[in-house]
XYZ file of C-alpha atoms in Angstrom:
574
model
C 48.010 35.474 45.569
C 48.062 39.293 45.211
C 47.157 41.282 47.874
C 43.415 41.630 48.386
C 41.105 44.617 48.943
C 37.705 44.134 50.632
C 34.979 47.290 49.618
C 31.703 47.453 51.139
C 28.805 48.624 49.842
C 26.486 52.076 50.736
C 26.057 51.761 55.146
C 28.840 49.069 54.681
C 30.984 51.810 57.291
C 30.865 53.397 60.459
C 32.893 55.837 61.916
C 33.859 55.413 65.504
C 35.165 58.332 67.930
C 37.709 56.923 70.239
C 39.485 59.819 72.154
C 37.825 61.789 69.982
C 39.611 61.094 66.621
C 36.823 59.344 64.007
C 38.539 56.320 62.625
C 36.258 54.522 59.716
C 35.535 50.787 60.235
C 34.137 48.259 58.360
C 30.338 47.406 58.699
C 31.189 47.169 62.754
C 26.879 47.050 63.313
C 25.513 44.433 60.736
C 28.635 42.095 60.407
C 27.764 41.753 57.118
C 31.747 41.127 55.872
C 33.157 39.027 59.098
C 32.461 36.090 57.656
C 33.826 36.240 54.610
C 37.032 38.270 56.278
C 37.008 35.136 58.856
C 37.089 32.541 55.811
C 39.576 34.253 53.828
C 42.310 34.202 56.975
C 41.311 30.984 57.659
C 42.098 29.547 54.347
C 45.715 31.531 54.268
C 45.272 35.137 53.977
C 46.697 37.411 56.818
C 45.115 40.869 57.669
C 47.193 44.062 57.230
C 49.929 41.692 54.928
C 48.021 40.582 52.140
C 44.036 40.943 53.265
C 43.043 44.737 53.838
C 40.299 46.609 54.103
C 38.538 49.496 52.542
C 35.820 51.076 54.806
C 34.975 54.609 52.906
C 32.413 57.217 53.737
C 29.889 55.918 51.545
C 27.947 59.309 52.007
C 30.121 60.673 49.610
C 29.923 60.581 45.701
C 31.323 57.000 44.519
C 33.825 59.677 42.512
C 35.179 60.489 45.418
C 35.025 57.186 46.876
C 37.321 55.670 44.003
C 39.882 58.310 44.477
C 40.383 57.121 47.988
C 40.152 53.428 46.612
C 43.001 54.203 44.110
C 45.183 55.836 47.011
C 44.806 53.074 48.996
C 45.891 50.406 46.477
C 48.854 53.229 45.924
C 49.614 52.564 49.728
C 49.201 48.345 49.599
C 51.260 48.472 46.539
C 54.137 50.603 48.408
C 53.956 48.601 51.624
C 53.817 44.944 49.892
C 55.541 45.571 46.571
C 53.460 43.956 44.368
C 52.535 45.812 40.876
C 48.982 44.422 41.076
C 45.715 44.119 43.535
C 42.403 42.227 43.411
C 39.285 43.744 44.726
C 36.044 42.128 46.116
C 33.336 44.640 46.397
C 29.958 44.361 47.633
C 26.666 45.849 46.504
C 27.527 49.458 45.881
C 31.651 49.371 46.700
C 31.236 47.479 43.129
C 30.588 50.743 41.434
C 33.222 52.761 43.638
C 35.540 49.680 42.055
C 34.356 50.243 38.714
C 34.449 53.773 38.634
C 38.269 53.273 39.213
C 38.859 50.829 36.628
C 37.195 52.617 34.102
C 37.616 56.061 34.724
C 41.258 58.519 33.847
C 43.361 57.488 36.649
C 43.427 53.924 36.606
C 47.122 52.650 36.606
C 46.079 49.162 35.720
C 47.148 48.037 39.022
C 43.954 45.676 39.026
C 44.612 41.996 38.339
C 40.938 40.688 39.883
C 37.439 42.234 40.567
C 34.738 40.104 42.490
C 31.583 41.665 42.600
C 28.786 41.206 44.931
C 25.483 41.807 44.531
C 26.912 45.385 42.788
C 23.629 47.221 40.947
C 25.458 47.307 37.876
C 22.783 49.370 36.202
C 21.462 50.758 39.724
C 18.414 49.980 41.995
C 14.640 50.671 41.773
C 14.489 50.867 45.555
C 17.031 53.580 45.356
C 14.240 55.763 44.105
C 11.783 55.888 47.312
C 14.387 57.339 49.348
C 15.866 59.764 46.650
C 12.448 61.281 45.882
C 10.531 61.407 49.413
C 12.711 59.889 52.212
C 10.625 56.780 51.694
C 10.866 53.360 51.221
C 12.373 51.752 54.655
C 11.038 48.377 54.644
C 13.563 45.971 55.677
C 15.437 45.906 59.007
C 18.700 47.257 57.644
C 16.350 49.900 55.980
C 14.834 50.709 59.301
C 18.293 51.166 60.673
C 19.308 53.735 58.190
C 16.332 55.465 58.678
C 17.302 55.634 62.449
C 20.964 56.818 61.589
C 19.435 59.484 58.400
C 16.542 61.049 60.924
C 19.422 61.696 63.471
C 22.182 63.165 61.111
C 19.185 64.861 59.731
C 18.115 66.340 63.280
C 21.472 67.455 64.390
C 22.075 68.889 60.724
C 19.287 71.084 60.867
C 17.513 69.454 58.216
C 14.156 69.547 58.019
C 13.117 65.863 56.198
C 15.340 62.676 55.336
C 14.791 63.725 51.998
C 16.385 66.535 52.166
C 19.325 65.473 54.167
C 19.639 62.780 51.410
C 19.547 64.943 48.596
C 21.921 67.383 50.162
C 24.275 64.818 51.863
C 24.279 61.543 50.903
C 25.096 61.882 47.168
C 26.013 58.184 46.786
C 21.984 57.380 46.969
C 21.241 59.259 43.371
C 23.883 57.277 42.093
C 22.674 54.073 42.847
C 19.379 55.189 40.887
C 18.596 53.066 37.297
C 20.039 54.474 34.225
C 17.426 52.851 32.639
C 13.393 53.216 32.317
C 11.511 51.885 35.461
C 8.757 54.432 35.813
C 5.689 53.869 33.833
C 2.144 55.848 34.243
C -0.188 54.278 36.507
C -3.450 55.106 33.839
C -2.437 53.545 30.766
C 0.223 51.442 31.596
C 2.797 53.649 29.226
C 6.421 53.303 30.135
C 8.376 56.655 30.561
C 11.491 56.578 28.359
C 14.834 57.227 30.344
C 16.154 60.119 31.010
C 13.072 62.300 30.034
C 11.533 63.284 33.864
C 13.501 60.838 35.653
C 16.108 62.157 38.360
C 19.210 61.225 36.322
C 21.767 59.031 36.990
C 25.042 60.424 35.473
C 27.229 58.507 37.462
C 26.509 54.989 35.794
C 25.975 56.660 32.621
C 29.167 57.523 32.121
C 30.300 53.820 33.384
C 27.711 51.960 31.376
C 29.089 53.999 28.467
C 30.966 51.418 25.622
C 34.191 53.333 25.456
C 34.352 53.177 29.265
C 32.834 49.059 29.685
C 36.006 48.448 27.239
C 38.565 49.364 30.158
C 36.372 46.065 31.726
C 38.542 44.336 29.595
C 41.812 45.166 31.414
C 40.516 42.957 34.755
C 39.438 39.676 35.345
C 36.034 40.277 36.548
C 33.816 37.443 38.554
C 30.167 38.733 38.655
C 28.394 36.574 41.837
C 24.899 37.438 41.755
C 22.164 36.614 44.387
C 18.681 35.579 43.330
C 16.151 34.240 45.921
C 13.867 32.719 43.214
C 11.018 34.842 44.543
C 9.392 37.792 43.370
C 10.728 39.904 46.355
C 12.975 42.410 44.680
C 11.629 45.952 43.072
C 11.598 45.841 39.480
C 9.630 49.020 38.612
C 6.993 51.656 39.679
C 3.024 52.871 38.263
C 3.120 56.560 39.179
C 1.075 59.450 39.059
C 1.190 62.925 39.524
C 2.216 64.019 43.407
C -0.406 65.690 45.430
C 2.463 65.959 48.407
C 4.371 69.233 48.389
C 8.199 68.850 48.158
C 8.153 65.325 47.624
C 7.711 63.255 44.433
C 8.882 65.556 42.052
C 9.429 63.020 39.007
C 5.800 60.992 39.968
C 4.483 58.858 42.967
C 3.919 55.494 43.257
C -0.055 54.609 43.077
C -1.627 54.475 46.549
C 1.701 54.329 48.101
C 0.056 55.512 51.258
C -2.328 52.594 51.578
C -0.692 49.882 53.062
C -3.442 47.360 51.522
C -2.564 48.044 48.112
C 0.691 47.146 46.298
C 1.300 50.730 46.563
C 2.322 50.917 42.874
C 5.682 48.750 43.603
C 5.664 46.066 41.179
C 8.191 43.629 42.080
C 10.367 40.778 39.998
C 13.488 38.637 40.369
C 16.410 39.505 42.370
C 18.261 39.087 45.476
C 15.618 41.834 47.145
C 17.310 44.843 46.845
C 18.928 44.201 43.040
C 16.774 42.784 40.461
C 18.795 40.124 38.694
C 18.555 42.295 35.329
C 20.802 44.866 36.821
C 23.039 42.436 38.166
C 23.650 40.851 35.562
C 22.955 43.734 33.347
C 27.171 44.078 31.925
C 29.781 41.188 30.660
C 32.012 39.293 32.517
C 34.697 36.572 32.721
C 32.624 34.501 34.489
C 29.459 34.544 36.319
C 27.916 32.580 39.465
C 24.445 32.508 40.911
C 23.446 32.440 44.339
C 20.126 31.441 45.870
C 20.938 34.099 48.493
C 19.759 37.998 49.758
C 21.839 40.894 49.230
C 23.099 40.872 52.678
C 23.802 37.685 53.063
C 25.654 37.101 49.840
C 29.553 37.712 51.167
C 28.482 35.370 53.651
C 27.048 32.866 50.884
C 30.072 33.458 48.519
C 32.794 33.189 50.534
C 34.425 29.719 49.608
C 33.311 31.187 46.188
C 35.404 34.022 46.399
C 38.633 32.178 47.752
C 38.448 29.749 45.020
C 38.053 32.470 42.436
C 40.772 34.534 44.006
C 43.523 31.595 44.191
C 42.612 29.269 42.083
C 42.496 26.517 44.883
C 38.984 24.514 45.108
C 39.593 23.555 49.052
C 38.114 26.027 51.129
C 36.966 25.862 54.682
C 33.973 28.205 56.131
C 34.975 29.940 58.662
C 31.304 31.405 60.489
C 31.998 33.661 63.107
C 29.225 35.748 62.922
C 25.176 34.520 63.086
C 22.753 36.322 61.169
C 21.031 39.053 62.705
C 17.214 39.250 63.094
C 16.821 42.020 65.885
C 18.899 44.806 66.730
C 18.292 47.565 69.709
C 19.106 50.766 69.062
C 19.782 53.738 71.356
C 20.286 56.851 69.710
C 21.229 60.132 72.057
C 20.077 63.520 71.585
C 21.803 66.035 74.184
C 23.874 67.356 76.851
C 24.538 63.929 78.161
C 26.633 60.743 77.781
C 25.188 57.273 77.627
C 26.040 53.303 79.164
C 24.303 50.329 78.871
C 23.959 47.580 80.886
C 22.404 44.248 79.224
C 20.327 41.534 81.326
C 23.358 39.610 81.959
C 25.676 42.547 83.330
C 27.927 42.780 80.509
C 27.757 47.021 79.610
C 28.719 49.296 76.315
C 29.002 53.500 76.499
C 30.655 55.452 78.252
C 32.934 54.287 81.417
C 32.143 57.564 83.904
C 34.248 56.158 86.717
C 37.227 56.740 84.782
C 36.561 58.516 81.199
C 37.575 55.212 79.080
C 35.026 53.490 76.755
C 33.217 49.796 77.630
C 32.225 47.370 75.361
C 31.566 43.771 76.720
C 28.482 43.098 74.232
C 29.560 40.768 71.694
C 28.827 42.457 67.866
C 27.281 45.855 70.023
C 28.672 49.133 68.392
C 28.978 52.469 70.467
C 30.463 55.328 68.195
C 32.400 56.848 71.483
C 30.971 60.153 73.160
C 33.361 62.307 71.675
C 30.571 63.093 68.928
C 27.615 65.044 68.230
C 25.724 62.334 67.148
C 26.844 59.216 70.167
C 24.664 55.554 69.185
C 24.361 52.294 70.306
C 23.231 48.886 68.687
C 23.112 45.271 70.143
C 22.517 42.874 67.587
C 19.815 40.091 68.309
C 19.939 41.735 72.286
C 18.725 39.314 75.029
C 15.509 39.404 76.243
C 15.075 41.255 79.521
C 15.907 44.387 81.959
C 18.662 46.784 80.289
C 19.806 49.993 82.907
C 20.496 52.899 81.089
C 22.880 55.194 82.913
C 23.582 59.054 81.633
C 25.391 61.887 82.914
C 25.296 64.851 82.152
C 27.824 66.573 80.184
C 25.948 70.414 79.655
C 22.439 72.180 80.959
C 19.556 71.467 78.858
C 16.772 68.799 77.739
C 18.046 65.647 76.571
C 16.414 62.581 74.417
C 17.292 59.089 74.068
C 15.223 57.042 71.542
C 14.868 53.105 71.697
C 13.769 51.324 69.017
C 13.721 47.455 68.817
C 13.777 46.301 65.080
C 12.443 42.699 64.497
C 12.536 41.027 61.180
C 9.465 40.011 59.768
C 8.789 35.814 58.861
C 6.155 37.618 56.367
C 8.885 38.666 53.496
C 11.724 40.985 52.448
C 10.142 44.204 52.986
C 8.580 43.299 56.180
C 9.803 44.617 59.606
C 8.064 44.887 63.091
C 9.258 47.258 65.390
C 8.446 49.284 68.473
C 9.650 52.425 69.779
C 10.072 54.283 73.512
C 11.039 57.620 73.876
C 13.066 58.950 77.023
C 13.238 62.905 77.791
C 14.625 64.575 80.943
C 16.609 67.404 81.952
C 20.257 67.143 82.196
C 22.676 68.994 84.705
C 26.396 68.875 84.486
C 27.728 65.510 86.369
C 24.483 64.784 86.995
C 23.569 60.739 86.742
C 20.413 59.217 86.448
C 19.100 55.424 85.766
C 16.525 54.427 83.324
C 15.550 50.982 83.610
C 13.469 48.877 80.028
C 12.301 45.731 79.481
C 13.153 43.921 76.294
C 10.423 41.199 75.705
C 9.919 39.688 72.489
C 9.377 42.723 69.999
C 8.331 44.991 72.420
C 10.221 47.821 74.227
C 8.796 49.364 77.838
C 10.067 51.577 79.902
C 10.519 50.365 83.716
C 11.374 53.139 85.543
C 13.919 55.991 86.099
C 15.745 57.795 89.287
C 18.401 60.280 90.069
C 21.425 58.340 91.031
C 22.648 61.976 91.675
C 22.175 65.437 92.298
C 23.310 69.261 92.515
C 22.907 71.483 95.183
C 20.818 73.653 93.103
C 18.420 70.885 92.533
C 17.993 70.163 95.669
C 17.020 73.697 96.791
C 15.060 74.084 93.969
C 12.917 71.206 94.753
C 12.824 71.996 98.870
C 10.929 75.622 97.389
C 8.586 73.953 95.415
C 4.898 73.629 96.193
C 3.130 69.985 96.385
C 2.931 69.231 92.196
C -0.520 67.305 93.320
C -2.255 71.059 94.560
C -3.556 71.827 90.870
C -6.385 74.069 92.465
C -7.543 76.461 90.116
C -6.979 79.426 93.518
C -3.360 78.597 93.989
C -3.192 77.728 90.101
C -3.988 80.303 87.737
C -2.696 79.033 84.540
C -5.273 75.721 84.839
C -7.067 76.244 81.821
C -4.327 76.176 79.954
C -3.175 73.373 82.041
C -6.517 71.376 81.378
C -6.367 72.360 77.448
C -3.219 70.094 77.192
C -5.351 67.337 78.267
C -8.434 68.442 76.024
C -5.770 68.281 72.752
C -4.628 64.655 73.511
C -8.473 64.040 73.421
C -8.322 65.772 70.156
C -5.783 63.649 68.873
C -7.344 60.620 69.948
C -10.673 61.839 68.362
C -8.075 62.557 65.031
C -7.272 58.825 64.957
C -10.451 57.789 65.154
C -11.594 60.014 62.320
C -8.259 58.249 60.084
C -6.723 61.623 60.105
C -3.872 60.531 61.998
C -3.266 57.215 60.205
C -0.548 55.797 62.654
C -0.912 54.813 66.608
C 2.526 55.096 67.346
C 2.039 58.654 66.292
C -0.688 59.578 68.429
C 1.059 57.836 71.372
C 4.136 60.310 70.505
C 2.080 63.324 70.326
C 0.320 62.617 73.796
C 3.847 61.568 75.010
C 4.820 65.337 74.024
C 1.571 67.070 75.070
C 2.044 65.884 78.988
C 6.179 66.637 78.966
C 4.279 70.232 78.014
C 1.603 70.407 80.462
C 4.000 69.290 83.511
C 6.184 71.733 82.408
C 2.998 74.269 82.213
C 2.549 73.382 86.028
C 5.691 73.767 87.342
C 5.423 76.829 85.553
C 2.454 78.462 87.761
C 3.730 76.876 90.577
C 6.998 79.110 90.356
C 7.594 81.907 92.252
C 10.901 82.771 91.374
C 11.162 85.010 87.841
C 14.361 83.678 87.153
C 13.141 80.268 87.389
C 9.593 80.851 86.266
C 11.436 81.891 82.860
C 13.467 79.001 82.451
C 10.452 76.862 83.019
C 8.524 79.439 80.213
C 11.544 78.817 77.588
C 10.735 74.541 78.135
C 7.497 75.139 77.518
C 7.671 77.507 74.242
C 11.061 75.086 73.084
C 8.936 71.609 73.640
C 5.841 73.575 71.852
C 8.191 74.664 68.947
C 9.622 70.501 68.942
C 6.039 69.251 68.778
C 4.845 71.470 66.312
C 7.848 70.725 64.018
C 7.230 66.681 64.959
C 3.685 67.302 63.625
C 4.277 69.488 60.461
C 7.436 67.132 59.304
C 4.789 64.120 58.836
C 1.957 65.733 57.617
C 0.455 64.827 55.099
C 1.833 61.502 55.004
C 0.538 60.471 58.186
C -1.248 63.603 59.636
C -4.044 64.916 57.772
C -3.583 68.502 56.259
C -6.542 70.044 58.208
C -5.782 68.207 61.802
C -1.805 69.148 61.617
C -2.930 72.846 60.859
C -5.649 72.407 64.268
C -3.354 70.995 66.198
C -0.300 73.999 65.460
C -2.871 76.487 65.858
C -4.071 75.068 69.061
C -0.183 74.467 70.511
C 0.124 78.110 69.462
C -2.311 79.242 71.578
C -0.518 76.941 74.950
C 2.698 79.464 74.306
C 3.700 81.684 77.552
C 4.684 85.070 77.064
């Protein structure tokens, strides 16, 4: 057969950072392609000779995206010799195929195109997280919101939705080219392109000159469909009341989680509704009863056959399906390494500077990056040690979050989340022990596994922290008003102006990282360190204020964010 190209779809790649030097992979967190990969080698096909793969930065315009494709068939072509290549692309890597095929440079160096799942006329869904930074319902959702808010954080951004709009490009592009907005009075169907956020991209390839250079290929269309009405078909909007956010109209009651928050939902494989995957011609066409992500896995044999023409194929399963997936994402001056339940560890190797990873399907993106991760798919339950060391001076964060798919549908995800902030010093390790049980996340308990001789002075000079007399203490009130705002912000949630626990537990969290920091200031002595201890408190003010003004209104009330700022402002040291 000719030589075959593998494209993944949008979060279908991941750069790693070994030594430093980012080297793209494909889909190394989800697994979503080792199956298939697996079944094609097993029924002939050898990696690197005539199998390769095509991880892209799927950030990036699809434009873009089929340039690189076209240079790497350029390259396959040169190293194998063959005049021709056949492409299987999943969900979005579709488009970055088609856009080659149909666009100015194509050398007709195509002989096959598979698609996958491929929005062929783009993606309702697409629009929640173009519009607002909404719309992260399913587990692999919840992941990219985990990956966006980070990039986001250490970009200086100061919403998802306007990291997206800024960065990841590929997202408008994946956007209908076709009317899916109608008014929520009425009923009335707005007419594409007039105040929709346009989709140029598949205009120009849903455009008959360019379908005609679909012609040239051999093109196998394998579409998912569950049979259920899980997959977002359209939206009944109204005008935005939210600043920034919503420009081209908001889903009815969106907010109100006991409504169908103006989704209305149809036929597809739950992320494509079968009208846009099926939505241009093709050589030949095959339905799956299958889910988006799990349709290279359900097609493989499908896409052998297609590819050679030879009806015996044998599944080769390498990889389960994942249902959970832990997440550790660092924020900081420090570097990171797990160790699971069972001893086996991932990070950073600080004995001797190398990289571990002994979790089978666990990703670590190396700590020669701004932005270092971890995930462990389906992670066993209970107690992981998290090590760190310090690489800097300075307040560090990790955040855990345990995602767990929902039995309840497609858009249904439980998760819980456990923050972890300290102060790092260069060399510096420390243990963090949490318990993984079920769903839930806690944290067990942490301790200096080392320390500076600094430190250790530093905490020989200081006073008892349990002598909060107001004589030796003269800072208290502002001490005690820490502890009279978390009583506000439980009073808040009781009032529905803070419509989400988990945000009233993080608030709190932040308020007492404050007020020990407030103590240890007026317990200070020393002006050097009494103003190191005053820039914590002002920074972790300034970080809590920010926290509380990025989710309001959506889950903070208007009026109670405003309180609350004007209240931290007043907890500022001079």
């Amino acid at each position: 057969p000719d030589p075959v190209i593998v494209i993944p779809g949008i979060m279908g790649s991941a750069t790693k950072y070994p030594g430093g030097i980012g080297k793209l992979e494909i889909d190394p967190i989800l697994h979503t392609y080792d199956n298939l990969i697996a079944t094609l080698k097993k029924n002939g096909y050898k990696e690197d000779e005539n199998l390769f793969l095509f991880p892209y930065e799927w950030r990036d315009s699809n434009i873009q995206s089929a340039q690189k494709l076209k240079e790497k068939i350029d390259e396959i072509k040169k190293q194998t010799g063959r005049p021709k290549v056949d492409l299987v692309a999943h969900s979005m890597g579709g488009l970055v195929a088609r856009h080659y095929i149909e666009g100015g440079n194509y050398e007709g160096d195509v002989d096959q195109l598979i698609t996958l799942g491929t929005p062929h006329k783009g993606a309702p869904k697409a629009y929640l997280k173009w519009e607002a930074g909404e719309g992260f319902f399913s587990a692999t959702d919840k992941l990219s919101k985990i990956f966006f808010e980070m990039e986001a954080h250490h970009n200086g951004f100061g919403s998802i939705k306007d990291y997206i709009q800024t960065r990841i490009l590929s997202v408008k592009e994946l956007l209908p080219n076709y009317s899916y907005l109608q008014e929520a009075s009425g009923g009335a169907t707005k007419n594409y392109p007039d105040n929709y956020p346009q989709n140029t991209f598949l205009e120009f390839l849903n455009s008959l000159n360019r379908l005609n250079n679909m012609k040239n290929v051999d093109f196998t269309n394998i579409i998912g469909n569950t049979k259920e009405n899980d997959t977002i078909e359209k939206y009944k909007v109204i005008k935005s009341d939210k600043e920034g956010i919503w420009e081209h109209g908001m889903p009815e009651n969106y907010y109100d989680n006991t409504t169908d928050r103006g989704i209305v939902h149809g036929r597809g494989d739950e992320t494509v509704p079968l009208s846009s995957a099926e939505g241009i011609a093709s050589d030949n066409k095959i339905i799956l009863d299958s889910s988006h992500g799990d349709l290279p896995t359900s097609a493989e044999c499908e896409v052998f056959r297609e590819l050679t023409g030879n009806q015996k194929c044998s599944e080769m399963n390498i990889f389960d399906k994942i249902t959970d997936i832990l997440t550790f994402s660092v924020f900081s001056p420090i570097d990171i390494q797990i160790e699971s339940p069972s001893g086996e560890r991932i990070g950073k190797n600080f004995d001797t500077g190398d990289e571990l990873n002994e979790i089978e399907g666990a990703f670590y993106t190396g700590y020669n990056t701004e932005n270092e991760f971890i995930t462990i798919p389906n992670p066993e339950d209970g107690e992981y040690r998290i090590l760190t060391e310090g690489t800097g001076s300075g307040e560090y964060t990790i955040e855990i979050v345990k995602i767990v798919d929902s039995a309840s549908g497609a858009d249904s995800t439980e998760d819980t989340e456990i923050e972890i902030i300290g102060t790092a010093e260069p060399d510096v390790q420390e243990e963090v022990k949490v318990e993984i049980d079920g769903g839930q996340v806690k944290k067990v308990e942490k301790q200096m596994l080392s320390e500076t001789e600094d430190q250790k002075e530093s905490d020989a000079e200081k006073e008892p922290a349990e002598d909060i007399s107001e004589k030796n203490h003269p800072d208290l009130p502002s001490i005690q008003k820490t502890d009279i705002l978390k009583g506000k912000v439980r009073q808040f949630f009781n009032n529905r102006k803070i419509r989400s626990r988990k945000k009233v537990k993080k608030i709190s969290q932040k308020l007492s990282h404050i007020r020990i920091n407030l103590k240890r200031y007026s317990l200070e002595k020393n002006l050097k360190k009494m103003k190191k201890y005053q820039s914590k408190i002002n920074t972790r003010i300034g970080k809590l204020k920010r926290f509380i003004s990025k989710d309001s209104p959506r889950v903070i009330d208007a009026d109670a964010a405003e309180s609350l700022i004007a209240d931290l402002e007043d907890l500022k040291t001079d």
